[in-house]
């Protein structure tokens, strides 16, 4: 592989494709106004066959499912159990520290590998080498975590796992921009989101079955994480070689550093960033404290709260899956990204209002159903919206990495806001209206986007 700045292809002027042919050629992949037609794959400059799109859909579904199951097995069950098994003092504190450090590592790695995958020129393509390398690194290091007995070594090795995971994730998400026609991006985003939606709770359930045989659990989790990259690359149509793509300039180390700059003169990009940030803050303000809300706000015992949380998880899993698989294709069919995201944000706010109005078990179950459905719609279409607002397709990996900063910041700030409110007021009552306000601000940010319908 050679490292060069990204190039901007000469798209030129081209006629509309003859869609009666299964892969009608569009010279340069552009329409007469220089834009790529909605039904043309950017990498091919053609209208892709149905079989090709089915392979992409299956690959995105498998990718989201496999890595989410493998990671959730460890993150939710096996890692905290490992810290207990090796007898560290204050395993809860160590677990919190590890999560904080790996969040920072994930944030940086996603941005770095997204950018590098934009710039690398290889005969295997721009994204494929990183996805395969990340799968192997992530899987090997995840298994190693289960063999270690020192908490510092566990933390460092788990950070390597996050590097490998994001080495896969950032280029894989950029494939939606590189290789998927605009007209079906919502559907592909939905397949990816549905896989992860099912993968997280399924991983926790599978991980729990290995709680007395953790090394075997780590081995299975490592295999699944590796398989996420390997199987997906096998299922997807092979990426075209990028070895002979001309660099835009000499590509000095200074150019590489400067390439990490956020895009300029891209207001819709930053509106999408704000929309995701406020929505994730709203989501995490409630989701991260569900157990405490059920116990301390609703007033349930430990046994009762465990049953309620389990029921909520099943409701969220079902409605989230239905919403994810339905919203993406619907978004493609109506040709709209903003409306589903805005409605989903507002629907999530309605769900949050349920326990605020009804501080009871029923209020929490209504929250799980309504907010879970809203977040399922949001997670399925928001990724497609983010791809559509990218200012430069050639820098998709880097720019999507910047947008992912909003996810990490939201996941960090949401729990901090909730804990601060509880400490100051001694109650969970105010977190609900504030969470609703955050969801509304997120929706208003999306309303302001001009370049996407």
Tab-separated table of C-alpha atoms in Angstrom:
chain	number	residue	atom	x	y	z
A	1	UNK	CA	0.000	0.000	0.000
A	2	UNK	CA	1.165	3.532	-0.700
A	3	UNK	CA	0.010	6.544	1.254
A	4	UNK	CA	-1.104	9.549	-0.763
A	5	UNK	CA	-3.596	12.366	-0.468
A	6	UNK	CA	-6.960	11.631	-1.965
A	7	UNK	CA	-7.671	12.561	-5.531
A	8	UNK	CA	-10.761	14.081	-7.072
A	9	UNK	CA	-11.848	12.036	-10.123
A	10	UNK	CA	-12.527	13.796	-13.388
A	11	UNK	CA	-16.250	13.119	-13.634
A	12	UNK	CA	-16.844	15.197	-16.711
A	13	UNK	CA	-20.230	15.395	-18.422
A	14	UNK	CA	-22.336	12.315	-18.997
A	15	UNK	CA	-25.804	11.397	-20.221
A	16	UNK	CA	-28.464	9.812	-18.028
A	17	UNK	CA	-28.050	6.023	-17.750
A	18	UNK	CA	-30.190	3.619	-19.721
A	19	UNK	CA	-31.881	1.944	-16.767
A	20	UNK	CA	-33.253	-0.811	-18.988
A	21	UNK	CA	-29.806	-2.342	-18.806
A	22	UNK	CA	-28.936	-4.000	-15.466
A	23	UNK	CA	-25.696	-2.058	-15.230
A	24	UNK	CA	-26.110	0.890	-17.544
A	25	UNK	CA	-22.816	2.648	-18.011
A	26	UNK	CA	-22.603	6.284	-17.027
A	27	UNK	CA	-19.234	7.621	-18.199
A	28	UNK	CA	-17.431	8.974	-15.196
A	29	UNK	CA	-20.442	8.250	-13.043
A	30	UNK	CA	-21.861	11.758	-13.412
A	31	UNK	CA	-24.961	13.362	-14.779
A	32	UNK	CA	-24.965	16.304	-17.119
A	33	UNK	CA	-24.766	18.763	-14.237
A	34	UNK	CA	-21.730	16.996	-12.761
A	35	UNK	CA	-23.735	15.219	-10.060
A	36	UNK	CA	-23.960	11.440	-9.777
A	37	UNK	CA	-27.513	10.208	-10.498
A	38	UNK	CA	-29.324	8.792	-7.474
A	39	UNK	CA	-29.374	5.229	-8.830
A	40	UNK	CA	-25.701	5.083	-9.843
A	41	UNK	CA	-22.996	3.510	-7.670
A	42	UNK	CA	-20.196	6.110	-7.287
A	43	UNK	CA	-17.390	3.559	-7.596
A	44	UNK	CA	-18.771	1.926	-10.753
A	45	UNK	CA	-20.380	4.824	-12.575
A	46	UNK	CA	-23.190	2.385	-13.359
A	47	UNK	CA	-26.616	1.357	-12.125
A	48	UNK	CA	-25.773	-1.737	-10.017
A	49	UNK	CA	-27.607	-5.011	-10.344
A	50	UNK	CA	-30.116	-6.201	-7.763
A	51	UNK	CA	-27.782	-9.079	-6.869
A	52	UNK	CA	-24.983	-6.633	-6.099
A	53	UNK	CA	-27.198	-4.617	-3.756
A	54	UNK	CA	-28.404	-7.786	-2.013
A	55	UNK	CA	-24.785	-8.695	-1.337
A	56	UNK	CA	-24.126	-5.260	0.150
A	57	UNK	CA	-27.244	-5.491	2.323
A	58	UNK	CA	-26.314	-8.964	3.598
A	59	UNK	CA	-22.776	-7.788	4.268
A	60	UNK	CA	-23.848	-4.734	6.264
A	61	UNK	CA	-26.305	-6.825	8.297
A	62	UNK	CA	-23.673	-9.477	9.058
A	63	UNK	CA	-21.071	-6.841	9.882
A	64	UNK	CA	-23.276	-4.969	12.349
A	65	UNK	CA	-24.491	-8.180	13.980
A	66	UNK	CA	-21.150	-9.974	14.373
A	67	UNK	CA	-19.035	-7.174	15.792
A	68	UNK	CA	-21.828	-6.027	18.122
A	69	UNK	CA	-22.355	-9.543	19.525
A	70	UNK	CA	-18.627	-10.104	20.009
A	71	UNK	CA	-18.016	-6.747	21.663
A	72	UNK	CA	-21.144	-6.858	23.853
A	73	UNK	CA	-20.197	-10.299	25.179
A	74	UNK	CA	-17.020	-8.794	26.612
A	75	UNK	CA	-18.065	-5.225	27.387
A	76	UNK	CA	-21.302	-6.109	29.168
A	77	UNK	CA	-20.406	-9.382	30.900
A	78	UNK	CA	-16.989	-10.981	30.470
A	79	UNK	CA	-14.775	-7.948	31.137
A	80	UNK	CA	-16.387	-6.906	34.440
A	81	UNK	CA	-16.436	-10.583	35.465
A	82	UNK	CA	-12.753	-10.910	34.572
A	83	UNK	CA	-11.865	-7.985	36.819
A	84	UNK	CA	-13.747	-9.690	39.657
A	85	UNK	CA	-12.172	-13.101	38.981
A	86	UNK	CA	-8.596	-11.822	39.159
A	87	UNK	CA	-9.346	-10.161	42.497
A	88	UNK	CA	-8.582	-6.515	41.766
A	89	UNK	CA	-9.513	-3.989	44.393
A	90	UNK	CA	-12.620	-2.000	43.400
A	91	UNK	CA	-13.474	-3.773	40.120
A	92	UNK	CA	-16.279	-1.238	39.545
A	93	UNK	CA	-13.779	1.614	39.610
A	94	UNK	CA	-11.406	-0.233	37.295
A	95	UNK	CA	-14.240	-0.998	34.906
A	96	UNK	CA	-15.207	2.686	34.792
A	97	UNK	CA	-11.595	3.709	34.183
A	98	UNK	CA	-11.200	1.194	31.366
A	99	UNK	CA	-14.398	2.406	29.710
A	100	UNK	CA	-13.278	6.033	29.933
A	101	UNK	CA	-9.848	5.348	28.450
A	102	UNK	CA	-11.177	3.150	25.650
A	103	UNK	CA	-13.761	5.797	24.754
A	104	UNK	CA	-10.945	8.256	24.067
A	105	UNK	CA	-8.979	5.629	22.130
A	106	UNK	CA	-12.051	4.802	20.039
A	107	UNK	CA	-12.660	8.476	19.323
A	108	UNK	CA	-9.123	9.063	18.055
A	109	UNK	CA	-8.841	5.753	16.166
A	110	UNK	CA	-12.092	6.267	14.272
A	111	UNK	CA	-10.935	9.643	13.016
A	112	UNK	CA	-7.397	8.466	12.194
A	113	UNK	CA	-8.336	5.301	10.319
A	114	UNK	CA	-11.193	6.974	8.516
A	115	UNK	CA	-8.729	9.547	7.213
A	116	UNK	CA	-6.021	7.016	6.366
A	117	UNK	CA	-8.479	4.848	4.472
A	118	UNK	CA	-9.357	7.908	2.366
A	119	UNK	CA	-5.709	8.364	1.428
A	120	UNK	CA	-4.269	4.873	1.014
A	121	UNK	CA	-3.841	3.522	-2.504
A	122	UNK	CA	-3.783	-0.281	-2.754
A	123	UNK	CA	-4.555	-2.874	-5.407
A	124	UNK	CA	-7.138	-4.193	-2.937
A	125	UNK	CA	-8.878	-0.803	-2.779
A	126	UNK	CA	-9.011	1.962	-0.177
A	127	UNK	CA	-11.191	0.343	2.504
A	128	UNK	CA	-10.554	-3.416	2.240
A	129	UNK	CA	-7.018	-3.555	3.756
A	130	UNK	CA	-8.118	-1.616	6.834
A	131	UNK	CA	-11.251	-3.691	7.386
A	132	UNK	CA	-9.282	-6.947	7.182
A	133	UNK	CA	-6.399	-5.643	9.297
A	134	UNK	CA	-8.773	-4.294	11.930
A	135	UNK	CA	-10.624	-7.613	12.104
A	136	UNK	CA	-7.443	-9.565	12.741
A	137	UNK	CA	-6.014	-7.079	15.248
A	138	UNK	CA	-9.313	-6.662	17.101
A	139	UNK	CA	-9.990	-10.386	17.349
A	140	UNK	CA	-6.486	-11.350	18.515
A	141	UNK	CA	-6.318	-8.636	21.158
A	142	UNK	CA	-9.849	-9.358	22.405
A	143	UNK	CA	-8.919	-12.984	23.088
A	144	UNK	CA	-5.727	-11.817	24.829
A	145	UNK	CA	-7.791	-9.728	27.277
A	146	UNK	CA	-9.278	-12.970	28.634
A	147	UNK	CA	-5.851	-14.445	29.379
A	148	UNK	CA	-4.383	-11.524	31.347
A	149	UNK	CA	-4.354	-11.148	35.135
A	150	UNK	CA	-3.075	-7.575	35.531
A	151	UNK	CA	-5.691	-4.794	35.268
A	152	UNK	CA	-3.284	-2.373	33.589
A	153	UNK	CA	-2.373	-4.980	30.975
A	154	UNK	CA	-6.063	-5.695	30.460
A	155	UNK	CA	-6.766	-1.997	29.909
A	156	UNK	CA	-3.900	-1.563	27.432
A	157	UNK	CA	-4.848	-4.698	25.485
A	158	UNK	CA	-8.509	-3.738	25.430
A	159	UNK	CA	-7.462	-0.370	24.006
A	160	UNK	CA	-5.720	-2.283	21.199
A	161	UNK	CA	-9.043	-4.052	20.605
A	162	UNK	CA	-10.740	-0.676	20.229
A	163	UNK	CA	-8.063	0.360	17.736
A	164	UNK	CA	-8.749	-2.782	15.713
A	165	UNK	CA	-12.515	-2.350	15.940
A	166	UNK	CA	-12.404	1.240	14.710
A	167	UNK	CA	-9.904	0.268	12.034
A	168	UNK	CA	-12.819	-1.821	10.707
A	169	UNK	CA	-15.729	0.468	11.510
A	170	UNK	CA	-14.580	3.751	10.000
A	171	UNK	CA	-13.766	2.357	6.520
A	172	UNK	CA	-16.832	0.063	6.541
A	173	UNK	CA	-19.232	2.958	7.137
A	174	UNK	CA	-17.448	4.963	4.418
A	175	UNK	CA	-18.324	2.175	1.956
A	176	UNK	CA	-21.897	3.517	2.011
A	177	UNK	CA	-20.565	6.739	0.504
A	178	UNK	CA	-18.089	5.047	-1.850
A	179	UNK	CA	-20.113	2.234	-3.340
A	180	UNK	CA	-23.837	2.565	-2.576
A	181	UNK	CA	-26.208	4.620	-4.771
A	182	UNK	CA	-27.932	7.519	-3.068
A	183	UNK	CA	-31.333	5.915	-3.679
A	184	UNK	CA	-30.631	2.912	-1.406
A	185	UNK	CA	-28.354	4.358	1.261
A	186	UNK	CA	-31.170	4.437	3.791
A	187	UNK	CA	-31.745	0.723	3.283
A	188	UNK	CA	-28.045	-0.115	3.702
A	189	UNK	CA	-27.838	2.079	6.791
A	190	UNK	CA	-30.878	0.220	8.127
A	191	UNK	CA	-29.251	-3.178	7.622
A	192	UNK	CA	-26.149	-2.026	9.490
A	193	UNK	CA	-28.234	-0.485	12.281
A	194	UNK	CA	-30.481	-3.539	12.576
A	195	UNK	CA	-27.485	-5.820	12.957
A	196	UNK	CA	-26.102	-3.742	15.803
A	197	UNK	CA	-29.557	-3.328	17.368
A	198	UNK	CA	-29.928	-7.100	17.630
A	199	UNK	CA	-26.248	-7.691	18.366
A	200	UNK	CA	-25.934	-5.713	21.593
A	201	UNK	CA	-28.639	-7.490	23.643
A	202	UNK	CA	-27.854	-10.843	22.013
A	203	UNK	CA	-24.197	-10.443	22.937
A	204	UNK	CA	-25.108	-9.745	26.555
A	205	UNK	CA	-27.273	-12.873	26.669
A	206	UNK	CA	-24.579	-15.070	25.093
A	207	UNK	CA	-21.888	-13.577	27.311
A	208	UNK	CA	-23.933	-14.396	30.428
A	209	UNK	CA	-23.899	-18.080	29.453
A	210	UNK	CA	-20.079	-18.035	29.593
A	211	UNK	CA	-19.814	-16.298	32.962
A	212	UNK	CA	-18.336	-19.447	34.577
A	213	UNK	CA	-16.193	-20.285	31.544
A	214	UNK	CA	-14.857	-16.886	30.589
A	215	UNK	CA	-11.885	-17.999	28.471
A	216	UNK	CA	-14.204	-19.899	26.122
A	217	UNK	CA	-16.412	-16.810	26.011
A	218	UNK	CA	-13.472	-14.605	25.058
A	219	UNK	CA	-12.513	-17.081	22.328
A	220	UNK	CA	-16.010	-16.987	20.837
A	221	UNK	CA	-16.153	-13.182	21.088
A	222	UNK	CA	-12.777	-12.918	19.318
A	223	UNK	CA	-13.927	-15.236	16.530
A	224	UNK	CA	-17.101	-13.198	16.024
A	225	UNK	CA	-15.225	-9.888	15.941
A	226	UNK	CA	-12.753	-11.257	13.386
A	227	UNK	CA	-15.558	-12.816	11.362
A	228	UNK	CA	-17.278	-9.432	11.157
A	229	UNK	CA	-14.559	-8.126	8.875
A	230	UNK	CA	-13.628	-11.332	7.054
A	231	UNK	CA	-17.155	-12.519	6.238
A	232	UNK	CA	-18.297	-9.057	5.226
A	233	UNK	CA	-15.455	-8.674	2.741
A	234	UNK	CA	-16.283	-12.129	1.367
A	235	UNK	CA	-19.982	-11.270	0.959
A	236	UNK	CA	-19.538	-7.773	-0.481
A	237	UNK	CA	-18.585	-7.412	-4.156
A	238	UNK	CA	-14.827	-7.047	-4.358
A	239	UNK	CA	-13.551	-3.494	-4.110
A	240	UNK	CA	-11.815	-2.125	-7.171
A	241	UNK	CA	-8.077	-1.539	-7.118
A	242	UNK	CA	-6.981	1.964	-6.136
A	243	UNK	CA	-3.285	1.358	-6.822
A	244	UNK	CA	-3.220	3.512	-9.950
A	245	UNK	CA	-5.381	6.360	-8.677
A	246	UNK	CA	-3.408	9.559	-9.149
A	247	UNK	CA	-2.556	11.497	-5.966
A	248	UNK	CA	-3.684	15.080	-5.707
A	249	UNK	CA	-0.287	16.329	-4.559
A	250	UNK	CA	3.030	15.056	-3.195
A	251	UNK	CA	1.572	13.995	0.119
A	252	UNK	CA	4.081	15.198	2.724
A	253	UNK	CA	3.722	14.467	6.422
A	254	UNK	CA	2.513	18.043	6.890
A	255	UNK	CA	-0.226	17.413	4.316
A	256	UNK	CA	-1.276	14.337	6.270
A	257	UNK	CA	-1.568	16.327	9.504
A	258	UNK	CA	-3.474	19.132	7.790
A	259	UNK	CA	-5.884	16.601	6.284
A	260	UNK	CA	-7.398	16.039	9.720
A	261	UNK	CA	-8.885	19.540	9.683
A	262	UNK	CA	-12.675	19.621	9.862
A	263	UNK	CA	-14.370	20.631	6.612
A	264	UNK	CA	-14.845	24.339	5.996
A	265	UNK	CA	-17.848	26.091	4.433
A	266	UNK	CA	-20.065	23.065	5.121
A	267	UNK	CA	-22.921	24.334	7.322
A	268	UNK	CA	-25.132	21.286	6.746
A	269	UNK	CA	-22.319	19.027	7.921
A	270	UNK	CA	-22.234	20.846	11.254
A	271	UNK	CA	-26.025	20.910	11.537
A	272	UNK	CA	-25.965	17.115	11.191
A	273	UNK	CA	-23.201	17.018	13.813
A	274	UNK	CA	-25.331	19.076	16.217
A	275	UNK	CA	-28.407	16.954	15.527
A	276	UNK	CA	-26.570	13.752	16.410
A	277	UNK	CA	-24.852	15.311	19.442
A	278	UNK	CA	-28.068	16.531	21.089
A	279	UNK	CA	-29.959	13.352	20.259
A	280	UNK	CA	-27.234	11.188	21.823
A	281	UNK	CA	-27.176	13.406	24.915
A	282	UNK	CA	-30.946	12.978	25.215
A	283	UNK	CA	-30.687	9.212	24.746
A	284	UNK	CA	-27.835	8.651	27.191
A	285	UNK	CA	-29.357	10.839	29.894
A	286	UNK	CA	-32.050	8.180	30.328
A	287	UNK	CA	-30.535	4.967	28.944
A	288	UNK	CA	-27.421	5.044	31.128
A	289	UNK	CA	-29.499	5.441	34.294
A	290	UNK	CA	-32.453	3.149	33.565
A	291	UNK	CA	-31.800	0.839	36.518
A	292	UNK	CA	-31.425	3.707	38.987
A	293	UNK	CA	-34.505	5.433	37.555
A	294	UNK	CA	-36.578	2.272	38.048
A	295	UNK	CA	-35.283	1.806	41.599
A	296	UNK	CA	-35.054	5.367	42.906
A	297	UNK	CA	-37.651	7.264	40.848
A	298	UNK	CA	-40.296	4.590	40.300
A	299	UNK	CA	-39.525	3.009	43.680
A	300	UNK	CA	-39.014	-0.659	42.824
A	301	UNK	CA	-36.953	-3.177	44.774
A	302	UNK	CA	-33.829	-4.795	43.343
A	303	UNK	CA	-35.754	-7.923	42.315
A	304	UNK	CA	-38.634	-5.927	40.823
A	305	UNK	CA	-36.273	-3.600	38.958
A	306	UNK	CA	-34.413	-6.539	37.426
A	307	UNK	CA	-37.672	-7.899	36.015
A	308	UNK	CA	-38.704	-4.464	34.723
A	309	UNK	CA	-35.354	-3.840	33.044
A	310	UNK	CA	-35.517	-7.266	31.375
A	311	UNK	CA	-38.998	-6.531	30.037
A	312	UNK	CA	-37.909	-3.098	28.844
A	313	UNK	CA	-34.921	-4.645	27.054
A	314	UNK	CA	-37.118	-7.114	25.191
A	315	UNK	CA	-39.580	-4.384	24.197
A	316	UNK	CA	-36.742	-2.156	22.998
A	317	UNK	CA	-35.172	-5.022	21.054
A	318	UNK	CA	-38.400	-5.852	19.200
A	319	UNK	CA	-39.555	-2.303	18.391
A	320	UNK	CA	-36.007	-1.185	17.608
A	321	UNK	CA	-35.531	-4.015	15.128
A	322	UNK	CA	-38.876	-3.341	13.419
A	323	UNK	CA	-38.144	0.391	13.271
A	324	UNK	CA	-34.609	-0.079	11.946
A	325	UNK	CA	-35.590	-2.455	9.151
A	326	UNK	CA	-38.656	-0.429	8.186
A	327	UNK	CA	-37.434	3.164	8.356
A	328	UNK	CA	-34.396	2.859	6.077
A	329	UNK	CA	-36.242	1.415	3.059
A	330	UNK	CA	-39.122	3.849	3.658
A	331	UNK	CA	-36.655	6.735	3.628
A	332	UNK	CA	-35.337	5.541	0.272
A	333	UNK	CA	-38.839	5.071	-1.121
A	334	UNK	CA	-40.024	8.589	-0.248
A	335	UNK	CA	-36.644	10.141	-1.051
A	336	UNK	CA	-36.442	11.890	2.322
A	337	UNK	CA	-33.828	11.763	5.093
A	338	UNK	CA	-34.688	14.786	7.223
A	339	UNK	CA	-38.343	13.981	7.914
A	340	UNK	CA	-37.740	10.488	9.396
A	341	UNK	CA	-34.887	11.769	11.568
A	342	UNK	CA	-36.923	14.744	12.810
A	343	UNK	CA	-40.003	12.615	13.538
A	344	UNK	CA	-37.833	10.000	15.262
A	345	UNK	CA	-36.245	12.631	17.519
A	346	UNK	CA	-39.629	14.037	18.498
A	347	UNK	CA	-41.050	10.540	19.027
A	348	UNK	CA	-38.141	9.755	21.300
A	349	UNK	CA	-39.012	12.877	23.309
A	350	UNK	CA	-42.612	11.650	23.641
A	351	UNK	CA	-41.295	8.355	24.992
A	352	UNK	CA	-39.126	10.150	27.551
A	353	UNK	CA	-42.209	12.052	28.715
A	354	UNK	CA	-43.989	8.822	29.688
A	355	UNK	CA	-42.157	8.126	32.985
A	356	UNK	CA	-42.156	11.873	33.699
A	357	UNK	CA	-45.954	11.911	33.489
A	358	UNK	CA	-46.469	8.370	34.821
A	359	UNK	CA	-43.748	7.549	37.394
A	360	UNK	CA	-44.642	3.861	37.382
A	361	UNK	CA	-43.741	0.546	35.814
A	362	UNK	CA	-46.199	1.280	33.013
A	363	UNK	CA	-44.507	4.631	32.392
A	364	UNK	CA	-41.130	2.883	31.991
A	365	UNK	CA	-42.589	0.258	29.653
A	366	UNK	CA	-44.202	2.990	27.554
A	367	UNK	CA	-40.820	4.716	27.448
A	368	UNK	CA	-39.198	1.486	26.225
A	369	UNK	CA	-41.796	1.055	23.484
A	370	UNK	CA	-42.184	4.626	22.217
A	371	UNK	CA	-38.631	5.889	22.715
A	372	UNK	CA	-37.219	2.559	21.551
A	373	UNK	CA	-39.174	2.785	18.314
A	374	UNK	CA	-38.129	6.410	17.817
A	375	UNK	CA	-34.469	5.650	18.416
A	376	UNK	CA	-34.671	2.649	16.067
A	377	UNK	CA	-35.921	4.911	13.276
A	378	UNK	CA	-33.298	7.504	14.138
A	379	UNK	CA	-30.345	5.101	14.170
A	380	UNK	CA	-31.387	3.584	10.849
A	381	UNK	CA	-31.772	6.828	8.852
A	382	UNK	CA	-29.311	9.152	10.601
A	383	UNK	CA	-26.287	7.324	9.180
A	384	UNK	CA	-27.627	7.755	5.645
A	385	UNK	CA	-28.304	11.438	6.354
A	386	UNK	CA	-24.734	11.882	7.562
A	387	UNK	CA	-23.370	10.315	4.380
A	388	UNK	CA	-25.578	12.567	2.255
A	389	UNK	CA	-24.298	15.789	3.881
A	390	UNK	CA	-20.607	14.961	3.419
A	391	UNK	CA	-18.963	17.911	1.656
A	392	UNK	CA	-16.383	15.769	-0.184
A	393	UNK	CA	-16.899	12.110	-1.069
A	394	UNK	CA	-13.130	11.613	-1.382
A	395	UNK	CA	-12.763	12.430	2.329
A	396	UNK	CA	-15.750	10.376	3.486
A	397	UNK	CA	-13.813	8.294	6.001
A	398	UNK	CA	-12.303	11.299	7.756
A	399	UNK	CA	-15.489	13.356	7.771
A	400	UNK	CA	-17.603	10.459	9.051
A	401	UNK	CA	-15.010	10.073	11.793
A	402	UNK	CA	-15.584	13.711	12.742
A	403	UNK	CA	-19.338	13.125	12.805
A	404	UNK	CA	-18.724	10.174	15.105
A	405	UNK	CA	-17.214	12.621	17.581
A	406	UNK	CA	-20.808	13.686	18.200
A	407	UNK	CA	-21.684	10.122	19.213
A	408	UNK	CA	-18.824	9.869	21.692
A	409	UNK	CA	-19.437	13.332	23.107
A	410	UNK	CA	-23.142	12.597	23.499
A	411	UNK	CA	-22.451	9.277	25.207
A	412	UNK	CA	-20.085	11.077	27.584
A	413	UNK	CA	-22.103	14.223	28.305
A	414	UNK	CA	-25.513	12.554	28.761
A	415	UNK	CA	-24.634	10.602	31.931
A	416	UNK	CA	-22.667	13.577	33.308
A	417	UNK	CA	-25.704	15.857	32.930
A	418	UNK	CA	-27.972	13.315	34.614
A	419	UNK	CA	-25.622	12.687	37.528
A	420	UNK	CA	-25.122	16.434	38.038
A	421	UNK	CA	-28.881	17.052	38.140
A	422	UNK	CA	-29.411	14.214	40.620
A	423	UNK	CA	-26.599	15.430	42.872
A	424	UNK	CA	-27.898	19.012	42.895
A	425	UNK	CA	-31.630	18.264	43.215
A	426	UNK	CA	-31.603	14.871	44.907
A	427	UNK	CA	-34.191	13.659	42.390
A	428	UNK	CA	-34.527	12.284	38.868
A	429	UNK	CA	-37.586	14.440	38.110
A	430	UNK	CA	-35.802	17.156	36.117
A	431	UNK	CA	-33.818	14.832	33.859
A	432	UNK	CA	-36.927	14.055	31.792
A	433	UNK	CA	-37.811	17.581	30.605
A	434	UNK	CA	-34.132	18.327	29.987
A	435	UNK	CA	-33.751	15.143	27.941
A	436	UNK	CA	-36.853	16.094	25.937
A	437	UNK	CA	-35.407	19.564	25.323
A	438	UNK	CA	-32.168	18.014	24.012
A	439	UNK	CA	-34.126	15.814	21.585
A	440	UNK	CA	-36.063	18.858	20.330
A	441	UNK	CA	-32.848	20.853	19.827
A	442	UNK	CA	-31.459	17.912	17.868
A	443	UNK	CA	-34.572	17.847	15.675
A	444	UNK	CA	-34.357	21.613	15.046
A	445	UNK	CA	-30.718	21.221	13.989
A	446	UNK	CA	-31.806	18.732	11.324
A	447	UNK	CA	-34.610	21.055	10.172
A	448	UNK	CA	-31.932	23.606	9.228
A	449	UNK	CA	-30.175	21.301	6.753
A	450	UNK	CA	-30.632	22.669	3.231
A	451	UNK	CA	-28.748	20.304	0.897
A	452	UNK	CA	-30.706	17.132	1.796
A	453	UNK	CA	-34.460	16.657	1.634
